[in-house]
Short mmCIF file of C-alpha atoms and ligand atoms in Angstrom, two decimals:
data_model
loop_
_atom_site.label_atom_id
_atom_site.label_comp_id
_atom_site.label_asym_id
_atom_site.label_seq_id
_atom_site.Cartn_x
_atom_site.Cartn_y
_atom_site.Cartn_z
CA MET A 26 -93.85 5.40 161.75
CA LYS A 27 -96.05 8.48 161.95
CA ALA A 28 -99.06 8.23 164.25
CA SER A 29 -101.66 10.46 165.80
CA LEU A 30 -101.30 9.68 169.50
CA LEU A 31 -103.53 10.37 172.50
CA ARG A 32 -101.46 10.76 175.68
CA SER A 33 -104.20 11.89 178.07
CA ILE A 34 -107.99 12.16 178.13
CA ALA A 35 -109.18 15.63 177.10
CA ALA A 36 -111.95 17.50 175.33
CA ILE A 37 -111.40 17.36 171.58
CA GLU A 38 -111.57 21.17 171.44
CA THR A 39 -108.11 21.17 173.10
CA ASN A 40 -106.70 19.19 170.11
CA PRO A 41 -105.25 16.39 172.27
CA LEU A 42 -104.03 14.17 169.41
CA GLU A 43 -100.34 14.63 168.72
CA LEU A 44 -98.77 13.78 165.36
CA THR A 45 -95.56 12.03 166.33
CA GLU A 46 -93.09 9.23 165.53
CA VAL A 47 -93.62 5.89 167.30
CA PRO A 48 -92.05 2.46 166.73
CA THR A 49 -93.67 0.48 163.89
CA PRO A 50 -95.51 -2.49 165.47
CA GLN A 51 -94.37 -6.04 164.70
CA PRO A 52 -96.94 -8.76 164.00
CA GLY A 53 -97.31 -11.50 166.63
CA GLU A 54 -97.38 -15.10 165.46
CA ASP A 55 -101.11 -15.05 164.56
CA GLN A 56 -101.16 -11.41 163.41
CA VAL A 57 -100.69 -9.43 160.22
CA LEU A 58 -98.98 -6.07 159.83
CA ILE A 59 -101.12 -3.74 157.74
CA LYS A 60 -99.85 -0.71 155.85
CA VAL A 61 -102.75 1.63 156.50
CA SER A 62 -104.19 3.65 153.62
CA ALA A 63 -107.40 5.00 155.18
CA CYS A 64 -109.05 5.06 158.59
CA GLY A 65 -112.63 6.14 159.24
CA VAL A 66 -113.42 8.49 162.11
CA CYS A 67 -116.17 7.25 164.42
CA ARG A 68 -118.08 8.85 167.28
CA THR A 69 -116.58 6.14 169.51
CA ASP A 70 -113.14 7.66 168.84
CA LEU A 71 -114.51 10.83 170.42
CA HIS A 72 -115.76 8.83 173.42
CA VAL A 73 -112.28 7.26 173.81
CA ILE A 74 -110.52 10.63 173.59
CA GLU A 75 -112.93 12.42 175.92
CA GLY A 76 -112.96 9.60 178.48
CA GLU A 77 -116.60 8.53 178.16
CA LEU A 78 -115.79 4.82 178.02
CA PRO A 79 -115.16 2.97 181.30
CA ARG A 80 -111.53 1.99 180.68
CA HIS A 81 -108.55 4.06 179.57
CA VAL A 82 -105.36 2.67 178.02
CA LEU A 83 -102.85 5.45 177.45
CA PRO A 84 -101.09 6.43 175.34
CA ILE A 85 -103.28 5.07 172.55
CA ILE A 86 -103.58 5.47 168.79
CA PRO A 87 -107.33 5.76 168.07
CA GLY A 88 -109.16 4.57 164.97
CA HIS A 89 -111.02 1.34 164.25
CA GLN A 90 -112.19 1.53 160.63
CA ILE A 91 -108.87 0.67 159.05
CA ILE A 92 -108.25 -0.17 155.40
CA GLY A 93 -104.83 -1.25 154.24
CA ARG A 94 -102.70 -3.94 152.68
CA VAL A 95 -100.96 -6.84 154.35
CA GLU A 96 -97.26 -6.04 154.55
CA ARG A 97 -95.97 -8.79 156.88
CA LEU A 98 -97.35 -12.09 158.16
CA GLY A 99 -96.91 -13.61 161.60
CA GLU A 100 -95.22 -17.03 161.44
CA HIS A 101 -98.47 -18.98 162.00
CA VAL A 102 -100.66 -17.03 159.57
CA ALA A 103 -101.85 -19.17 156.65
CA ASN A 104 -105.14 -17.51 155.62
CA ARG A 105 -103.77 -14.16 154.37
CA LYS A 106 -101.06 -13.28 151.91
CA LEU A 107 -98.85 -10.28 151.31
CA GLY A 108 -100.65 -7.49 149.47
CA ASP A 109 -104.20 -8.58 150.46
CA ARG A 110 -106.47 -5.58 150.95
CA VAL A 111 -108.17 -6.01 154.32
CA GLY A 112 -110.06 -4.09 156.96
CA ILE A 113 -109.39 -3.99 160.70
CA PRO A 114 -112.63 -3.35 162.63
CA TRP A 115 -113.52 -2.42 166.21
CA LEU A 116 -113.62 -6.07 167.37
CA HIS A 117 -109.88 -6.69 167.60
CA ARG A 118 -109.79 -10.11 169.23
CA THR A 119 -111.98 -12.40 171.30
CA CYS A 120 -110.91 -15.18 173.66
CA GLY A 121 -112.75 -18.05 171.99
CA GLY A 122 -113.27 -19.77 175.34
CA CYS A 123 -115.68 -17.77 177.50
CA GLU A 124 -119.38 -18.63 177.77
CA TYR A 125 -120.30 -15.94 175.23
CA CYS A 126 -117.71 -16.98 172.66
CA LEU A 127 -118.81 -20.62 173.04
CA ASP A 128 -122.46 -19.58 172.58
CA GLY A 129 -121.92 -17.74 169.26
CA LYS A 130 -122.00 -14.31 170.95
CA GLU A 131 -118.38 -13.30 170.59
CA ASN A 132 -119.48 -9.64 170.45
CA LEU A 133 -120.08 -10.02 174.21
CA CYS A 134 -116.76 -11.82 174.92
CA GLU A 135 -115.54 -11.36 178.51
CA ARG A 136 -111.94 -10.83 177.38
CA ALA A 137 -112.40 -9.05 174.05
CA THR A 138 -110.02 -6.31 173.00
CA PHE A 139 -111.10 -3.40 170.83
CA THR A 140 -109.13 -1.54 168.18
CA GLY A 141 -108.22 2.06 168.95
CA TRP A 142 -109.42 1.76 172.57
CA LEU A 143 -107.63 -1.11 174.33
CA VAL A 144 -105.04 -1.72 171.58
CA ASN A 145 -103.58 0.72 169.06
CA GLY A 146 -105.71 1.63 166.06
CA GLY A 147 -105.40 3.12 162.62
CA TYR A 148 -104.58 6.81 162.93
CA ALA A 149 -101.09 5.70 161.90
CA GLU A 150 -99.04 4.41 159.00
CA TYR A 151 -99.15 0.81 160.24
CA ALA A 152 -101.36 -1.33 162.46
CA VAL A 153 -101.37 -4.99 163.54
CA ALA A 154 -104.35 -7.29 164.05
CA PRO A 155 -105.02 -11.04 164.36
CA ALA A 156 -105.30 -12.51 160.86
CA ASP A 157 -108.60 -14.20 161.81
CA PHE A 158 -110.16 -10.84 162.74
CA VAL A 159 -109.49 -8.86 159.56
CA TYR A 160 -111.94 -8.86 156.64
CA PRO A 161 -111.22 -8.99 152.91
CA ILE A 162 -112.61 -5.80 151.33
CA PRO A 163 -114.77 -6.19 148.16
CA ASP A 164 -113.27 -4.59 145.03
CA THR A 165 -116.42 -2.48 144.61
CA PHE A 166 -115.10 0.09 147.07
CA SER A 167 -112.13 2.44 147.06
CA ASP A 168 -110.06 2.56 150.27
CA GLU A 169 -111.78 5.75 151.44
CA GLU A 170 -115.26 4.50 150.54
CA ALA A 171 -114.65 1.22 152.34
CA ALA A 172 -113.46 2.68 155.66
CA PRO A 173 -116.92 3.72 156.98
CA LEU A 174 -118.26 0.24 156.28
CA LEU A 175 -116.10 -1.22 159.04
CA CYS A 176 -117.88 0.31 162.03
CA ALA A 177 -120.69 2.61 160.92
CA GLY A 178 -121.70 -0.02 158.40
CA ILE A 179 -121.31 -3.15 160.49
CA ILE A 180 -122.92 -1.68 163.62
CA GLY A 181 -125.77 -0.25 161.53
CA PHE A 182 -126.23 -3.71 159.99
CA ARG A 183 -126.29 -5.43 163.38
CA SER A 184 -128.77 -2.80 164.61
CA LEU A 185 -131.05 -3.61 161.68
CA ARG A 186 -130.78 -7.32 162.41
CA LEU A 187 -131.49 -6.89 166.11
CA SER A 188 -134.52 -4.80 165.14
CA GLY A 189 -135.85 -7.86 163.34
CA LEU A 190 -135.26 -6.57 159.81
CA SER A 191 -133.95 -8.89 157.14
CA GLY A 192 -134.16 -9.40 153.40
CA ARG A 193 -137.87 -10.10 153.89
CA SER A 194 -139.09 -6.79 155.32
CA PRO A 195 -141.20 -5.15 152.59
CA GLY A 196 -143.33 -2.31 153.88
CA ARG A 197 -141.94 -2.41 157.41
CA ARG A 198 -141.76 1.12 158.84
CA LEU A 199 -138.35 1.81 160.37
CA GLY A 200 -137.50 4.99 162.26
CA ILE A 201 -133.85 6.13 162.38
CA TYR A 202 -132.87 8.70 165.03
CA GLY A 203 -129.64 10.57 164.35
CA PHE A 204 -128.48 10.75 160.76
CA GLY A 205 -124.70 10.43 160.88
CA ALA A 206 -122.40 7.84 159.35
CA ALA A 207 -124.20 4.70 160.58
CA ALA A 208 -127.60 5.97 159.47
CA HIS A 209 -126.33 6.91 155.99
CA ILE A 210 -125.42 3.25 155.47
CA ALA A 211 -128.24 1.56 157.40
CA ILE A 212 -130.89 3.39 155.36
CA GLN A 213 -129.44 1.93 152.16
CA VAL A 214 -129.62 -1.61 153.54
CA ALA A 215 -133.14 -1.04 154.91
CA ARG A 216 -134.34 0.32 151.55
CA HIS A 217 -132.68 -2.63 149.77
CA TRP A 218 -134.72 -4.91 152.03
CA GLY A 219 -137.92 -3.05 151.17
CA ALA A 220 -138.48 -1.19 154.44
CA GLU A 221 -139.89 2.35 154.57
CA VAL A 222 -137.51 4.65 156.43
CA TYR A 223 -138.53 7.59 158.65
CA ALA A 224 -135.53 9.79 159.57
CA PHE A 225 -135.47 11.93 162.73
CA THR A 226 -132.70 14.54 162.95
CA ARG A 227 -132.37 18.10 164.17
CA ASP A 228 -130.15 19.00 161.20
CA ALA A 229 -131.85 20.18 157.98
CA ARG A 230 -128.91 19.02 155.84
CA HIS A 231 -129.18 15.55 157.30
CA ARG A 232 -132.93 15.53 156.56
CA GLN A 233 -132.05 16.32 152.94
CA SER A 234 -129.51 13.47 152.91
CA ALA A 235 -132.19 11.12 154.23
CA HIS A 236 -134.56 12.15 151.41
CA ASP A 237 -131.75 11.72 148.88
CA LEU A 238 -131.19 8.18 150.16
CA GLY A 239 -134.84 7.22 149.84
CA ALA A 240 -136.45 8.11 153.16
CA THR A 241 -140.25 8.14 153.05
CA TRP A 242 -140.30 11.00 155.57
CA ALA A 243 -137.73 13.13 157.42
CA GLY A 244 -138.43 15.39 160.38
CA GLY A 245 -137.08 16.80 163.61
CA SER A 246 -135.93 14.57 166.48
CA PHE A 247 -139.19 15.00 168.42
CA ASP A 248 -141.63 15.32 165.53
CA ALA A 249 -144.51 12.87 165.06
CA PRO A 250 -144.18 10.87 161.84
CA PRO A 251 -147.27 10.42 159.62
CA ALA A 252 -147.62 6.77 160.69
CA LYS A 253 -146.67 4.67 163.75
CA LEU A 254 -143.42 2.73 163.33
CA ASP A 255 -142.78 -1.02 163.48
CA ASN A 256 -139.17 -0.55 164.58
CA ALA A 257 -136.77 2.24 165.41
CA ILE A 258 -133.02 2.57 165.83
CA ILE A 259 -131.32 5.37 167.77
CA PHE A 260 -127.79 6.20 166.61
CA ALA A 261 -127.52 9.57 168.41
CA PRO A 262 -126.12 9.40 171.99
CA ALA A 263 -129.09 11.27 173.53
CA GLY A 264 -131.16 9.42 176.16
CA GLU A 265 -134.24 11.63 175.70
CA LEU A 266 -134.65 10.13 172.22
CA VAL A 267 -135.65 6.83 173.87
CA ILE A 268 -138.81 8.50 175.12
CA ALA A 269 -139.45 10.20 171.76
CA ALA A 270 -139.03 6.93 169.85
CA LEU A 271 -141.23 4.87 172.21
CA LYS A 272 -144.03 7.41 171.71
CA VAL A 273 -144.15 6.67 167.96
CA LEU A 274 -143.55 2.90 168.12
CA LYS A 275 -146.40 0.46 167.48
CA LYS A 276 -147.38 -2.23 169.99
CA GLY A 277 -144.83 -5.03 169.98
CA GLY A 278 -142.26 -2.83 168.24
CA THR A 279 -138.54 -2.98 168.92
CA LEU A 280 -136.39 0.05 169.71
CA THR A 281 -132.67 -0.61 169.18
CA LEU A 282 -129.97 1.60 170.67
CA GLY A 283 -126.96 1.53 168.36
CA GLY A 284 -124.43 3.53 170.38
CA ILE A 285 -121.71 2.49 172.83
CA HIS A 286 -122.50 5.52 175.02
CA MET A 287 -125.72 7.41 175.72
CA SER A 288 -126.71 10.22 178.06
CA THR A 289 -129.08 9.31 180.91
CA ILE A 290 -132.48 8.09 179.82
CA PRO A 291 -135.15 10.19 181.58
CA PRO A 292 -137.76 8.50 183.81
CA MET A 293 -140.73 7.35 181.78
CA ASP A 294 -144.27 6.20 182.18
CA TYR A 295 -144.65 2.41 181.97
CA GLN A 296 -147.37 2.89 179.36
CA LEU A 297 -144.64 3.84 176.89
CA LEU A 298 -143.11 0.38 177.23
CA TYR A 299 -146.27 -1.66 177.81
CA HIS A 300 -147.84 -3.67 174.98
CA GLU A 301 -144.65 -5.66 174.56
CA ARG A 302 -142.47 -2.95 173.17
CA VAL A 303 -138.81 -3.95 173.44
CA VAL A 304 -135.81 -1.69 174.09
CA ARG A 305 -132.43 -3.26 173.45
CA SER A 306 -128.85 -2.15 172.94
CA VAL A 307 -126.25 -3.22 170.41
CA ALA A 308 -122.79 -4.15 171.64
CA ASN A 309 -120.00 -4.57 169.11
CA ASN A 310 -120.37 -7.18 166.39
CA THR A 311 -119.50 -10.74 165.59
CA ARG A 312 -117.15 -11.58 162.74
CA GLN A 313 -120.13 -13.12 160.94
CA ASP A 314 -121.94 -9.75 161.08
CA GLY A 315 -118.93 -8.17 159.39
CA LEU A 316 -118.65 -10.78 156.65
CA ASP A 317 -122.41 -10.80 155.99
CA PHE A 318 -122.57 -7.02 155.88
CA LEU A 319 -119.64 -6.64 153.48
CA ARG A 320 -121.29 -9.15 151.13
CA VAL A 321 -124.61 -7.24 151.20
CA ALA A 322 -122.78 -3.91 150.91
CA ALA A 323 -121.09 -5.04 147.67
CA GLU A 324 -124.37 -6.47 146.30
CA ILE A 325 -126.37 -3.26 146.75
CA PRO A 326 -123.77 -1.58 146.32
CA ILE A 327 -123.68 0.77 149.31
CA ARG A 328 -122.55 4.31 148.52
CA THR A 329 -120.64 6.03 151.30
CA GLN A 330 -120.16 9.75 151.38
CA VAL A 331 -116.78 10.67 152.83
CA GLN A 332 -114.94 13.81 153.77
CA VAL A 333 -111.20 13.18 153.58
CA PHE A 334 -108.65 14.55 156.07
CA ASP A 335 -104.87 14.10 156.32
CA LEU A 336 -103.32 12.35 159.32
CA ALA A 337 -102.13 15.75 160.57
CA GLU A 338 -105.78 16.87 160.61
CA ALA A 339 -107.10 14.17 162.97
CA ASN A 340 -108.07 16.72 165.63
CA ALA A 341 -109.89 18.79 163.01
CA ALA A 342 -111.78 15.74 161.76
CA LEU A 343 -112.95 14.87 165.29
CA ASN A 344 -113.88 18.46 166.08
CA ALA A 345 -115.96 18.54 162.92
CA LEU A 346 -117.65 15.27 163.90
CA LYS A 347 -118.46 16.52 167.40
CA HIS A 348 -120.03 19.67 166.01
CA ASP A 349 -122.08 17.94 163.27
CA ALA A 350 -119.98 19.53 160.53
CA VAL A 351 -119.24 16.31 158.62
CA ARG A 352 -121.54 15.19 155.82
CA GLY A 353 -121.36 11.40 155.75
CA THR A 354 -118.18 10.06 157.36
CA ALA A 355 -114.82 11.68 158.05
CA VAL A 356 -111.98 9.50 156.74
CA ILE A 357 -108.29 10.01 157.42
CA ARG A 358 -106.11 9.26 154.41
CA ILE A 359 -102.70 8.00 155.45
ZN1 ZN B 29 -114.68 -14.81 174.87
ZN1 ZN B 30 -117.00 2.94 165.61
#
């Protein structure tokens, strides 16, 4: 099969992904083989390629927002059938037996594997995944529209949940820092739940997108909003935003960090944290997050804005992402 392969860690500007032929994977006994039709491009793919995550498995096929159809079933798979349209997300497999898995926190599993980082992902014609870890995709969405839901969407949804937002959040003031793929989706869920959204981004086009999606206010990353915020989520990987967000958070407010990687957080005065403000990170997702989000996404329905690239243009897609030149989410069409 054709795949876009990373052989060694390198800056994306050097175009390290190589379009090449590799053996088509075979499904293990509990896995399905998916014929990939679309794969979303995520900032985490950049972190994998540029070596910002702590482990490196090479060579690797990146990509963890995979949409495709089931082409073969492992011998023990009973819950999927040939032709099913499914998504393969970042959470590839958990162990089911560690203290976190047994406590309903499989996102923190000690032995989890992750798609496109520790096992091959979806910048390819085919991919395999455990049948229990793929999600049926609602008919509401085309393949390209659905791809960004699988990481940007699910992680944004978990970030909202960990911020304390739910279907009963009318009037809550939510700040969103960084207005890329995750924010484009999270704002739609937050508005659906009745929250007011305040968008902080250095990019004027992204401020316009935020207004178009119903933001109450949009300003620069370090601007003061017209009112103090109940909650804030940071999607941009910039540690200095933690200070900026704490400055505009009300007493008792929660600041949620949605990224897998962030630059160093500068020293700060304790007064910024005092009065029971909470800073917490988001790590991966549970399968329940994914299923719940896809149900809500179809109900709303979420609209994703995508910029489509061919498999041969994977380097270009990632370069565009790194340099803020993608509006919405880059999606590779296979
Ligand atoms: Zn586990
Ligand atoms: Zn991702």
